[in-house]
Amino acid sequence: MTTNSQESLEIVKPSYSAAAGPTYSKKISKKEDMQRSFAFEWDHPESGAYGSLVDNLGQFFGVLGLVPCCCCANPYKSVQQGTVGLVTKFGELYKAVDPGLVKINILSEKLHIVSVKIRMIEIPKQTCITKDNVNVDLTSVTYFSIVEPEKAVFNIDNVDGALAERTKTTLRQVVGTRNLQDVIERREELAEAIQEVISQTVQNWGVTCHDILIKDLNLPVTVSHALSMAAEAKRIGESKIITAKAEVESAKLMRKAADILASKPAMQIRYLDAMQQMAKSANSKVIFMPGSGEIERQAGDKVLEEAGQGSSLSNRVTDFVSLQESTN
């Protein structure tokens, strides 16, 4: 294992057999990646003779505070990771310190702890009026962090409360410029518009707004019922259109099939299929009829035969008449 305060640390688990599991490695982030440094020291005027006296007494009592079981306060204070310490001397901002152990003067200095972690504020349900005069109830969440601790502590009294009120006002303002349909369908755009307005304001507070989410959107019962009815009517209309298109396609296919079945080859195929089905039946009496072409041919032969019989009879009559004339 290699350690270095300026570089990433890498811990490698020793290799084992296949049954023990695979070897893995884990990289530890740099301290600077976890929290940037806020350490800084401002110039401050001299406090005079009285200030020097109090300062010296504070240092003296601070030394006594290091002795166990002493009633004096300990001059060493801890600043936790994720926070920043602001030290004031006689009420004036003196310096900013990073996480760790910090020594202060117990009489002339005071340590203010400020969190620089990303925090969340849940905005309770707010009733807003849209551009088309519809009441909607919105619940949102705001994520923010302090980037300038000195401004967040000394320029504004309550950062969380001020940010919450600003979010409520901006929410009503932005929703009032949009129609109900836009509020329902474009929540992300609505949240981005609110975040853009808020970010411009909270910069002066030493705060950065990271994200705003619209959690819940509730409509009045009458509006919800009307929207559901409209959606149902739209679905019914779409289903009717689909059904009508299917019927048109079906009619086209049936017309095409009818044209095909009306042809002579198709009729012959159907005739043969019918003959096969009748031949398979054991109890049916089947009379085999000739096809349409065979019927026409037989009919033509019959006509020709009858025509031939008529001509021979006329010849016989002619011969009989000529015989009678010769005898006379």
PDB file of C-alpha atoms in Angstrom, residues 13-320:
ATOM      1  CA  LYS A  13      -6.468  -6.843  -2.266  1.00  0.00           C
ATOM      2  CA  PRO A  14      -4.062  -9.829  -2.368  1.00  0.00           C
ATOM      3  CA  SER A  15      -4.800 -12.454  -4.976  1.00  0.00           C
ATOM      4  CA  TYR A  16      -6.532 -15.624  -3.869  1.00  0.00           C
ATOM      5  CA  SER A  17      -7.692 -18.779  -5.556  1.00  0.00           C
ATOM      6  CA  ALA A  18     -10.651 -18.815  -7.891  1.00  0.00           C
ATOM      7  CA  ALA A  19     -12.906 -20.041  -5.073  1.00  0.00           C
ATOM      8  CA  ALA A  20     -11.974 -17.049  -2.903  1.00  0.00           C
ATOM      9  CA  GLY A  21     -13.117 -14.557  -5.528  1.00  0.00           C
ATOM     10  CA  PRO A  22     -11.442 -12.161  -7.980  1.00  0.00           C
ATOM     11  CA  THR A  23      -8.843  -9.556  -7.091  1.00  0.00           C
ATOM     12  CA  TYR A  24     -10.104  -5.967  -7.050  1.00  0.00           C
ATOM     13  CA  SER A  25      -8.602  -2.524  -6.495  1.00  0.00           C
ATOM     14  CA  LYS A  26     -10.082   0.665  -5.078  1.00  0.00           C
ATOM     15  CA  LYS A  27      -8.847   4.203  -5.540  1.00  0.00           C
ATOM     16  CA  ILE A  28      -9.339   6.760  -2.787  1.00  0.00           C
ATOM     17  CA  SER A  29     -10.181  10.273  -3.928  1.00  0.00           C
ATOM     18  CA  LYS A  30      -7.898  13.175  -3.194  1.00  0.00           C
ATOM     19  CA  LYS A  31      -8.802  15.392  -0.272  1.00  0.00           C
ATOM     20  CA  GLU A  32      -9.136  18.326  -2.670  1.00  0.00           C
ATOM     21  CA  ASP A  33     -11.746  16.392  -4.655  1.00  0.00           C
ATOM     22  CA  MET A  34     -13.853  15.825  -1.546  1.00  0.00           C
ATOM     23  CA  GLN A  35     -13.868  19.469  -0.418  1.00  0.00           C
ATOM     24  CA  ARG A  36     -12.067  22.477  -1.809  1.00  0.00           C
ATOM     25  CA  SER A  37     -10.072  24.687   0.512  1.00  0.00           C
ATOM     26  CA  PHE A  38     -11.763  27.766   1.980  1.00  0.00           C
ATOM     27  CA  ALA A  39      -8.810  28.817   4.165  1.00  0.00           C
ATOM     28  CA  PHE A  40      -8.261  32.560   4.083  1.00  0.00           C
ATOM     29  CA  GLU A  41      -7.221  35.365   6.431  1.00  0.00           C
ATOM     30  CA  TRP A  42      -8.517  38.919   6.217  1.00  0.00           C
ATOM     31  CA  ASP A  43      -6.802  42.055   7.393  1.00  0.00           C
ATOM     32  CA  HIS A  44      -8.206  43.453  10.625  1.00  0.00           C
ATOM     33  CA  PRO A  45      -7.393  46.683  12.450  1.00  0.00           C
ATOM     34  CA  GLU A  46      -5.630  46.771  15.764  1.00  0.00           C
ATOM     35  CA  SER A  47      -7.963  46.517  18.740  1.00  0.00           C
ATOM     36  CA  GLY A  48      -6.032  48.904  20.974  1.00  0.00           C
ATOM     37  CA  ALA A  49      -4.774  48.455  24.518  1.00  0.00           C
ATOM     38  CA  TYR A  50      -7.979  46.954  25.826  1.00  0.00           C
ATOM     39  CA  GLY A  51      -8.115  44.491  22.971  1.00  0.00           C
ATOM     40  CA  SER A  52      -4.534  43.476  23.542  1.00  0.00           C
ATOM     41  CA  LEU A  53      -5.247  42.935  27.237  1.00  0.00           C
ATOM     42  CA  VAL A  54      -8.237  40.705  26.531  1.00  0.00           C
ATOM     43  CA  ASP A  55      -6.275  38.857  23.893  1.00  0.00           C
ATOM     44  CA  ASN A  56      -3.419  38.164  26.288  1.00  0.00           C
ATOM     45  CA  LEU A  57      -5.802  37.027  29.018  1.00  0.00           C
ATOM     46  CA  GLY A  58      -7.483  34.703  26.529  1.00  0.00           C
ATOM     47  CA  GLN A  59      -4.193  33.115  25.646  1.00  0.00           C
ATOM     48  CA  PHE A  60      -3.356  32.663  29.326  1.00  0.00           C
ATOM     49  CA  PHE A  61      -6.685  31.049  30.203  1.00  0.00           C
ATOM     50  CA  GLY A  62      -6.398  28.948  27.067  1.00  0.00           C
ATOM     51  CA  VAL A  63      -3.185  27.452  28.370  1.00  0.00           C
ATOM     52  CA  LEU A  64      -4.937  26.670  31.637  1.00  0.00           C
ATOM     53  CA  GLY A  65      -7.718  25.003  29.649  1.00  0.00           C
ATOM     54  CA  LEU A  66      -5.245  22.414  28.425  1.00  0.00           C
ATOM     55  CA  VAL A  67      -4.781  21.210  31.999  1.00  0.00           C
ATOM     56  CA  PRO A  68      -7.154  18.320  32.805  1.00  0.00           C
ATOM     57  CA  CYS A  69      -9.963  19.068  35.281  1.00  0.00           C
ATOM     58  CA  CYS A  70      -9.475  22.822  34.796  1.00  0.00           C
ATOM     59  CA  CYS A  71     -12.588  24.984  34.596  1.00  0.00           C
ATOM     60  CA  CYS A  72     -11.177  27.067  31.715  1.00  0.00           C
ATOM     61  CA  ALA A  73     -12.329  26.337  28.144  1.00  0.00           C
ATOM     62  CA  ASN A  74     -10.109  24.364  25.818  1.00  0.00           C
ATOM     63  CA  PRO A  75      -8.726  26.629  23.048  1.00  0.00           C
ATOM     64  CA  TYR A  76      -8.605  23.798  20.486  1.00  0.00           C
ATOM     65  CA  LYS A  77     -11.751  23.162  18.461  1.00  0.00           C
ATOM     66  CA  SER A  78     -12.536  20.554  15.800  1.00  0.00           C
ATOM     67  CA  VAL A  79     -13.886  21.442  12.358  1.00  0.00           C
ATOM     68  CA  GLN A  80     -15.526  18.396  10.753  1.00  0.00           C
ATOM     69  CA  GLN A  81     -15.133  17.320   7.136  1.00  0.00           C
ATOM     70  CA  GLY A  82     -17.816  18.895   4.971  1.00  0.00           C
ATOM     71  CA  THR A  83     -17.816  22.096   7.018  1.00  0.00           C
ATOM     72  CA  VAL A  84     -15.797  25.307   7.182  1.00  0.00           C
ATOM     73  CA  GLY A  85     -14.803  27.306  10.244  1.00  0.00           C
ATOM     74  CA  LEU A  86     -15.163  31.113  10.288  1.00  0.00           C
ATOM     75  CA  VAL A  87     -13.221  32.788  13.101  1.00  0.00           C
ATOM     76  CA  THR A  88     -14.282  36.237  14.322  1.00  0.00           C
ATOM     77  CA  LYS A  89     -12.140  38.414  16.576  1.00  0.00           C
ATOM     78  CA  PHE A  90     -14.065  40.914  18.690  1.00  0.00           C
ATOM     79  CA  GLY A  91     -17.044  40.297  16.368  1.00  0.00           C
ATOM     80  CA  GLU A  92     -15.112  40.972  13.171  1.00  0.00           C
ATOM     81  CA  LEU A  93     -14.423  38.265  10.592  1.00  0.00           C
ATOM     82  CA  TYR A  94     -10.825  37.280  11.018  1.00  0.00           C
ATOM     83  CA  LYS A  95     -10.145  34.114   9.031  1.00  0.00           C
ATOM     84  CA  ALA A  96     -11.622  30.976   7.483  1.00  0.00           C
ATOM     85  CA  VAL A  97     -10.200  27.557   8.360  1.00  0.00           C
ATOM     86  CA  ASP A  98     -10.497  24.135   6.735  1.00  0.00           C
ATOM     87  CA  PRO A  99     -11.497  20.901   8.518  1.00  0.00           C
ATOM     88  CA  GLY A 100      -9.167  19.835  11.280  1.00  0.00           C
ATOM     89  CA  LEU A 101      -8.017  21.020  14.711  1.00  0.00           C
ATOM     90  CA  VAL A 102      -8.114  24.793  15.136  1.00  0.00           C
ATOM     91  CA  LYS A 103      -6.770  26.916  18.009  1.00  0.00           C
ATOM     92  CA  ILE A 104      -8.712  30.040  18.981  1.00  0.00           C
ATOM     93  CA  ASN A 105      -8.478  32.659  21.695  1.00  0.00           C
ATOM     94  CA  ILE A 106     -11.198  31.725  24.181  1.00  0.00           C
ATOM     95  CA  LEU A 107     -11.869  35.375  25.144  1.00  0.00           C
ATOM     96  CA  SER A 108     -11.432  37.381  21.937  1.00  0.00           C
ATOM     97  CA  GLU A 109     -12.266  34.890  19.173  1.00  0.00           C
ATOM     98  CA  LYS A 110     -15.306  32.828  18.264  1.00  0.00           C
ATOM     99  CA  LEU A 111     -15.615  29.918  15.835  1.00  0.00           C
ATOM    100  CA  HIS A 112     -18.644  29.661  13.478  1.00  0.00           C
ATOM    101  CA  ILE A 113     -19.175  26.290  11.795  1.00  0.00           C
ATOM    102  CA  VAL A 114     -20.729  26.433   8.297  1.00  0.00           C
ATOM    103  CA  SER A 115     -21.746  23.354   6.283  1.00  0.00           C
ATOM    104  CA  VAL A 116     -20.676  23.376   2.629  1.00  0.00           C
ATOM    105  CA  LYS A 117     -22.340  20.056   1.754  1.00  0.00           C
ATOM    106  CA  ILE A 118     -25.193  19.842  -0.729  1.00  0.00           C
ATOM    107  CA  ARG A 119     -28.423  20.229   1.181  1.00  0.00           C
ATOM    108  CA  MET A 120     -32.060  19.679   0.336  1.00  0.00           C
ATOM    109  CA  ILE A 121     -35.098  21.802   1.116  1.00  0.00           C
ATOM    110  CA  GLU A 122     -38.532  20.305   0.524  1.00  0.00           C
ATOM    111  CA  ILE A 123     -41.022  22.962  -0.495  1.00  0.00           C
ATOM    112  CA  PRO A 124     -44.498  22.077   0.840  1.00  0.00           C
ATOM    113  CA  LYS A 125     -47.576  22.035  -1.364  1.00  0.00           C
ATOM    114  CA  GLN A 126     -48.148  25.363  -3.092  1.00  0.00           C
ATOM    115  CA  THR A 127     -51.351  26.356  -4.876  1.00  0.00           C
ATOM    116  CA  CYS A 128     -50.498  28.118  -8.138  1.00  0.00           C
ATOM    117  CA  ILE A 129     -52.734  29.605 -10.841  1.00  0.00           C
ATOM    118  CA  THR A 130     -51.831  28.870 -14.454  1.00  0.00           C
ATOM    119  CA  LYS A 131     -52.158  31.268 -17.363  1.00  0.00           C
ATOM    120  CA  ASP A 132     -55.562  29.762 -18.269  1.00  0.00           C
ATOM    121  CA  ASN A 133     -56.846  30.250 -14.672  1.00  0.00           C
ATOM    122  CA  VAL A 134     -56.590  26.676 -13.397  1.00  0.00           C
ATOM    123  CA  ASN A 135     -55.452  25.959  -9.829  1.00  0.00           C
ATOM    124  CA  VAL A 136     -52.669  23.390  -9.473  1.00  0.00           C
ATOM    125  CA  ASP A 137     -50.957  22.141  -6.310  1.00  0.00           C
ATOM    126  CA  LEU A 138     -47.198  21.657  -6.694  1.00  0.00           C
ATOM    127  CA  THR A 139     -44.664  20.069  -4.348  1.00  0.00           C
ATOM    128  CA  SER A 140     -40.990  20.643  -5.157  1.00  0.00           C
ATOM    129  CA  VAL A 141     -37.491  19.961  -3.831  1.00  0.00           C
ATOM    130  CA  THR A 142     -34.499  22.320  -4.005  1.00  0.00           C
ATOM    131  CA  TYR A 143     -30.853  21.193  -3.843  1.00  0.00           C
ATOM    132  CA  PHE A 144     -28.266  23.831  -2.942  1.00  0.00           C
ATOM    133  CA  SER A 145     -24.870  24.325  -1.321  1.00  0.00           C
ATOM    134  CA  ILE A 146     -22.935  27.201   0.213  1.00  0.00           C
ATOM    135  CA  VAL A 147     -19.943  28.254  -1.896  1.00  0.00           C
ATOM    136  CA  GLU A 148     -19.051  31.486  -0.072  1.00  0.00           C
ATOM    137  CA  PRO A 149     -19.454  30.816   3.653  1.00  0.00           C
ATOM    138  CA  GLU A 150     -18.698  34.398   4.728  1.00  0.00           C
ATOM    139  CA  LYS A 151     -21.606  35.743   2.640  1.00  0.00           C
ATOM    140  CA  ALA A 152     -24.012  33.003   3.736  1.00  0.00           C
ATOM    141  CA  VAL A 153     -23.285  33.721   7.420  1.00  0.00           C
ATOM    142  CA  PHE A 154     -22.913  37.498   7.532  1.00  0.00           C
ATOM    143  CA  ASN A 155     -25.003  38.730   4.564  1.00  0.00           C
ATOM    144  CA  ILE A 156     -28.231  36.848   5.262  1.00  0.00           C
ATOM    145  CA  ASP A 157     -29.849  35.739   8.491  1.00  0.00           C
ATOM    146  CA  ASN A 158     -31.405  32.393   7.502  1.00  0.00           C
ATOM    147  CA  VAL A 159     -30.246  30.854   4.244  1.00  0.00           C
ATOM    148  CA  ASP A 160     -32.637  27.880   4.327  1.00  0.00           C
ATOM    149  CA  GLY A 161     -35.705  29.985   5.091  1.00  0.00           C
ATOM    150  CA  ALA A 162     -34.831  32.671   2.555  1.00  0.00           C
ATOM    151  CA  LEU A 163     -34.207  30.104  -0.183  1.00  0.00           C
ATOM    152  CA  ALA A 164     -37.479  28.303   0.575  1.00  0.00           C
ATOM    153  CA  GLU A 165     -39.495  31.526   0.376  1.00  0.00           C
ATOM    154  CA  ARG A 166     -37.728  32.557  -2.805  1.00  0.00           C
ATOM    155  CA  THR A 167     -38.526  29.188  -4.368  1.00  0.00           C
ATOM    156  CA  LYS A 168     -42.212  29.482  -3.453  1.00  0.00           C
ATOM    157  CA  THR A 169     -42.490  32.944  -4.984  1.00  0.00           C
ATOM    158  CA  THR A 170     -40.652  31.953  -8.149  1.00  0.00           C
ATOM    159  CA  LEU A 171     -42.772  28.813  -8.490  1.00  0.00           C
ATOM    160  CA  ARG A 172     -45.987  30.845  -8.500  1.00  0.00           C
ATOM    161  CA  GLN A 173     -44.473  33.385 -10.864  1.00  0.00           C
ATOM    162  CA  VAL A 174     -43.271  30.883 -13.477  1.00  0.00           C
ATOM    163  CA  VAL A 175     -46.424  28.724 -13.353  1.00  0.00           C
ATOM    164  CA  GLY A 176     -48.526  31.855 -13.897  1.00  0.00           C
ATOM    165  CA  THR A 177     -46.900  32.383 -17.304  1.00  0.00           C
ATOM    166  CA  ARG A 178     -47.730  28.901 -18.614  1.00  0.00           C
ATOM    167  CA  ASN A 179     -50.858  27.033 -19.639  1.00  0.00           C
ATOM    168  CA  LEU A 180     -52.039  23.943 -17.793  1.00  0.00           C
ATOM    169  CA  GLN A 181     -50.995  21.663 -20.649  1.00  0.00           C
ATOM    170  CA  ASP A 182     -47.430  22.999 -20.529  1.00  0.00           C
ATOM    171  CA  VAL A 183     -47.268  22.594 -16.747  1.00  0.00           C
ATOM    172  CA  ILE A 184     -48.364  18.947 -17.013  1.00  0.00           C
ATOM    173  CA  GLU A 185     -46.269  17.895 -19.999  1.00  0.00           C
ATOM    174  CA  ARG A 186     -43.112  19.999 -19.474  1.00  0.00           C
ATOM    175  CA  ARG A 187     -42.157  19.635 -15.831  1.00  0.00           C
ATOM    176  CA  GLU A 188     -38.436  19.592 -16.550  1.00  0.00           C
ATOM    177  CA  GLU A 189     -38.596  22.849 -18.499  1.00  0.00           C
ATOM    178  CA  LEU A 190     -40.642  24.374 -15.678  1.00  0.00           C
ATOM    179  CA  ALA A 191     -38.058  23.318 -13.088  1.00  0.00           C
ATOM    180  CA  GLU A 192     -35.198  24.671 -15.224  1.00  0.00           C
ATOM    181  CA  ALA A 193     -36.940  28.032 -15.575  1.00  0.00           C
ATOM    182  CA  ILE A 194     -37.423  28.233 -11.788  1.00  0.00           C
ATOM    183  CA  GLN A 195     -33.786  27.282 -11.171  1.00  0.00           C
ATOM    184  CA  GLU A 196     -32.541  29.943 -13.584  1.00  0.00           C
ATOM    185  CA  VAL A 197     -34.481  32.697 -11.799  1.00  0.00           C
ATOM    186  CA  ILE A 198     -33.433  31.539  -8.324  1.00  0.00           C
ATOM    187  CA  SER A 199     -29.741  31.159  -9.233  1.00  0.00           C
ATOM    188  CA  GLN A 200     -29.494  34.822 -10.185  1.00  0.00           C
ATOM    189  CA  THR A 201     -30.795  35.844  -6.751  1.00  0.00           C
ATOM    190  CA  VAL A 202     -28.893  33.463  -4.464  1.00  0.00           C
ATOM    191  CA  GLN A 203     -25.496  34.306  -5.957  1.00  0.00           C
ATOM    192  CA  ASN A 204     -25.408  37.357  -3.696  1.00  0.00           C
ATOM    193  CA  TRP A 205     -26.062  35.059  -0.726  1.00  0.00           C
ATOM    194  CA  GLY A 206     -22.995  32.899  -1.417  1.00  0.00           C
ATOM    195  CA  VAL A 207     -25.249  29.992  -2.416  1.00  0.00           C
ATOM    196  CA  THR A 208     -25.433  27.853  -5.557  1.00  0.00           C
ATOM    197  CA  CYS A 209     -28.719  26.213  -6.576  1.00  0.00           C
ATOM    198  CA  HIS A 210     -27.858  22.826  -8.084  1.00  0.00           C
ATOM    199  CA  ASP A 211     -31.260  21.471  -9.036  1.00  0.00           C
ATOM    200  CA  ILE A 212     -35.006  21.861  -8.553  1.00  0.00           C
ATOM    201  CA  LEU A 213     -37.408  18.936  -8.945  1.00  0.00           C
ATOM    202  CA  ILE A 214     -41.198  18.978  -9.252  1.00  0.00           C
ATOM    203  CA  LYS A 215     -42.271  16.043  -7.069  1.00  0.00           C
ATOM    204  CA  ASP A 216     -46.068  16.107  -7.214  1.00  0.00           C
ATOM    205  CA  LEU A 217     -48.654  17.894  -9.322  1.00  0.00           C
ATOM    206  CA  ASN A 218     -52.264  17.682  -8.174  1.00  0.00           C
ATOM    207  CA  LEU A 219     -55.281  19.054 -10.037  1.00  0.00           C
ATOM    208  CA  PRO A 220     -58.829  19.769  -8.829  1.00  0.00           C
ATOM    209  CA  VAL A 221     -61.254  16.858  -9.116  1.00  0.00           C
ATOM    210  CA  THR A 222     -63.305  18.517 -11.861  1.00  0.00           C
ATOM    211  CA  VAL A 223     -60.237  19.271 -13.961  1.00  0.00           C
ATOM    212  CA  SER A 224     -58.863  15.752 -13.491  1.00  0.00           C
ATOM    213  CA  HIS A 225     -62.219  14.256 -14.538  1.00  0.00           C
ATOM    214  CA  ALA A 226     -62.390  16.487 -17.619  1.00  0.00           C
ATOM    215  CA  LEU A 227     -58.854  15.551 -18.658  1.00  0.00           C
ATOM    216  CA  SER A 228     -59.557  11.848 -18.188  1.00  0.00           C
ATOM    217  CA  MET A 229     -62.741  12.130 -20.270  1.00  0.00           C
ATOM    218  CA  ALA A 230     -60.849  13.959 -23.018  1.00  0.00           C
ATOM    219  CA  ALA A 231     -58.142  11.296 -23.017  1.00  0.00           C
ATOM    220  CA  GLU A 232     -60.775   8.539 -23.166  1.00  0.00           C
ATOM    221  CA  ALA A 233     -62.537  10.255 -26.073  1.00  0.00           C
ATOM    222  CA  LYS A 234     -59.228  10.590 -27.885  1.00  0.00           C
ATOM    223  CA  ARG A 235     -58.493   6.877 -27.416  1.00  0.00           C
ATOM    224  CA  ILE A 236     -61.974   5.947 -28.673  1.00  0.00           C
ATOM    225  CA  GLY A 237     -61.539   8.171 -31.734  1.00  0.00           C
ATOM    226  CA  GLU A 238     -58.166   6.649 -32.527  1.00  0.00           C
ATOM    227  CA  SER A 239     -59.581   3.130 -32.188  1.00  0.00           C
ATOM    228  CA  LYS A 240     -62.438   3.996 -34.583  1.00  0.00           C
ATOM    229  CA  ILE A 241     -59.986   5.350 -37.124  1.00  0.00           C
ATOM    230  CA  ILE A 242     -57.906   2.184 -36.871  1.00  0.00           C
ATOM    231  CA  THR A 243     -61.036   0.018 -37.248  1.00  0.00           C
ATOM    232  CA  ALA A 244     -62.203   1.989 -40.294  1.00  0.00           C
ATOM    233  CA  LYS A 245     -58.804   1.662 -41.960  1.00  0.00           C
ATOM    234  CA  ALA A 246     -58.840  -2.078 -41.270  1.00  0.00           C
ATOM    235  CA  GLU A 247     -62.313  -2.412 -42.806  1.00  0.00           C
ATOM    236  CA  VAL A 248     -61.206  -0.541 -45.930  1.00  0.00           C
ATOM    237  CA  GLU A 249     -58.184  -2.801 -46.325  1.00  0.00           C
ATOM    238  CA  SER A 250     -60.366  -5.860 -45.717  1.00  0.00           C
ATOM    239  CA  ALA A 251     -62.854  -4.735 -48.382  1.00  0.00           C
ATOM    240  CA  LYS A 252     -60.032  -4.246 -50.880  1.00  0.00           C
ATOM    241  CA  LEU A 253     -58.698  -7.724 -50.174  1.00  0.00           C
ATOM    242  CA  MET A 254     -62.168  -9.279 -50.441  1.00  0.00           C
ATOM    243  CA  ARG A 255     -62.758  -7.543 -53.779  1.00  0.00           C
ATOM    244  CA  LYS A 256     -59.433  -8.778 -55.058  1.00  0.00           C
ATOM    245  CA  ALA A 257     -60.199 -12.307 -53.837  1.00  0.00           C
ATOM    246  CA  ALA A 258     -63.626 -12.226 -55.518  1.00  0.00           C
ATOM    247  CA  ASP A 259     -62.070 -11.214 -58.843  1.00  0.00           C
ATOM    248  CA  ILE A 260     -59.595 -14.049 -58.581  1.00  0.00           C
ATOM    249  CA  LEU A 261     -62.230 -16.649 -57.624  1.00  0.00           C
ATOM    250  CA  ALA A 262     -64.501 -15.551 -60.506  1.00  0.00           C
ATOM    251  CA  SER A 263     -61.935 -16.628 -63.103  1.00  0.00           C
ATOM    252  CA  LYS A 264     -62.322 -19.991 -64.906  1.00  0.00           C
ATOM    253  CA  PRO A 265     -59.172 -21.577 -63.457  1.00  0.00           C
ATOM    254  CA  ALA A 266     -60.329 -20.738 -59.967  1.00  0.00           C
ATOM    255  CA  MET A 267     -63.798 -22.174 -60.626  1.00  0.00           C
ATOM    256  CA  GLN A 268     -62.262 -25.418 -61.865  1.00  0.00           C
ATOM    257  CA  ILE A 269     -60.088 -25.644 -58.746  1.00  0.00           C
ATOM    258  CA  ARG A 270     -63.118 -25.125 -56.518  1.00  0.00           C
ATOM    259  CA  TYR A 271     -65.022 -27.758 -58.528  1.00  0.00           C
ATOM    260  CA  LEU A 272     -62.245 -30.290 -58.007  1.00  0.00           C
ATOM    261  CA  ASP A 273     -62.071 -29.472 -54.285  1.00  0.00           C
ATOM    262  CA  ALA A 274     -65.798 -30.043 -53.946  1.00  0.00           C
ATOM    263  CA  MET A 275     -65.531 -33.364 -55.768  1.00  0.00           C
ATOM    264  CA  GLN A 276     -62.758 -34.470 -53.421  1.00  0.00           C
ATOM    265  CA  GLN A 277     -64.772 -33.559 -50.342  1.00  0.00           C
ATOM    266  CA  MET A 278     -67.816 -35.467 -51.603  1.00  0.00           C
ATOM    267  CA  ALA A 279     -65.702 -38.490 -52.495  1.00  0.00           C
ATOM    268  CA  LYS A 280     -64.402 -38.673 -48.925  1.00  0.00           C
ATOM    269  CA  SER A 281     -67.940 -38.978 -47.498  1.00  0.00           C
ATOM    270  CA  ALA A 282     -68.951 -42.638 -46.888  1.00  0.00           C
ATOM    271  CA  ASN A 283     -72.754 -42.187 -46.552  1.00  0.00           C
ATOM    272  CA  SER A 284     -73.382 -39.690 -49.319  1.00  0.00           C
ATOM    273  CA  LYS A 285     -74.682 -40.507 -52.778  1.00  0.00           C
ATOM    274  CA  VAL A 286     -72.504 -38.626 -55.184  1.00  0.00           C
ATOM    275  CA  ILE A 287     -73.501 -37.771 -58.734  1.00  0.00           C
ATOM    276  CA  PHE A 288     -70.481 -36.739 -60.747  1.00  0.00           C
ATOM    277  CA  MET A 289     -71.370 -33.834 -62.978  1.00  0.00           C
ATOM    278  CA  PRO A 290     -69.112 -32.771 -65.791  1.00  0.00           C
ATOM    279  CA  GLY A 291     -67.336 -29.477 -65.618  1.00  0.00           C
ATOM    280  CA  SER A 292     -68.621 -26.348 -67.297  1.00  0.00           C
ATOM    281  CA  GLY A 293     -66.459 -26.885 -70.378  1.00  0.00           C
ATOM    282  CA  GLU A 294     -67.558 -30.507 -70.710  1.00  0.00           C
ATOM    283  CA  ILE A 295     -71.222 -29.485 -70.489  1.00  0.00           C
ATOM    284  CA  GLU A 296     -70.775 -26.954 -73.263  1.00  0.00           C
ATOM    285  CA  ARG A 297     -69.012 -29.531 -75.455  1.00  0.00           C
ATOM    286  CA  GLN A 298     -71.742 -32.164 -74.916  1.00  0.00           C
ATOM    287  CA  ALA A 299     -74.431 -29.609 -75.645  1.00  0.00           C
ATOM    288  CA  GLY A 300     -72.718 -28.690 -78.897  1.00  0.00           C
ATOM    289  CA  ASP A 301     -72.445 -32.345 -79.966  1.00  0.00           C
ATOM    290  CA  LYS A 302     -76.166 -32.881 -79.294  1.00  0.00           C
ATOM    291  CA  VAL A 303     -77.111 -29.963 -81.499  1.00  0.00           C
ATOM    292  CA  LEU A 304     -74.917 -31.211 -84.310  1.00  0.00           C
ATOM    293  CA  GLU A 305     -76.411 -34.719 -84.021  1.00  0.00           C
ATOM    294  CA  GLU A 306     -79.948 -33.411 -84.196  1.00  0.00           C
ATOM    295  CA  ALA A 307     -79.004 -31.290 -87.166  1.00  0.00           C
ATOM    296  CA  GLY A 308     -77.601 -34.376 -88.948  1.00  0.00           C
ATOM    297  CA  GLN A 309     -80.829 -36.385 -88.368  1.00  0.00           C
ATOM    298  CA  GLY A 310     -82.927 -33.589 -89.837  1.00  0.00           C
ATOM    299  CA  SER A 311     -80.945 -33.528 -93.103  1.00  0.00           C
ATOM    300  CA  SER A 312     -81.330 -37.332 -93.730  1.00  0.00           C
ATOM    301  CA  LEU A 313     -85.110 -37.130 -93.226  1.00  0.00           C
ATOM    302  CA  SER A 314     -85.450 -34.352 -95.796  1.00  0.00           C
ATOM    303  CA  ASN A 315     -83.480 -36.429 -98.314  1.00  0.00           C
ATOM    304  CA  ARG A 316     -85.841 -39.367 -97.816  1.00  0.00           C
ATOM    305  CA  VAL A 317     -88.900 -37.188 -98.425  1.00  0.00           C
ATOM    306  CA  THR A 318     -87.350 -35.842-101.611  1.00  0.00           C
ATOM    307  CA  ASP A 319     -86.703 -39.387-102.958  1.00  0.00           C
ATOM    308  CA  PHE A 320     -90.302 -40.461-102.215  1.00  0.00           C
TER     309      PHE A 320
END
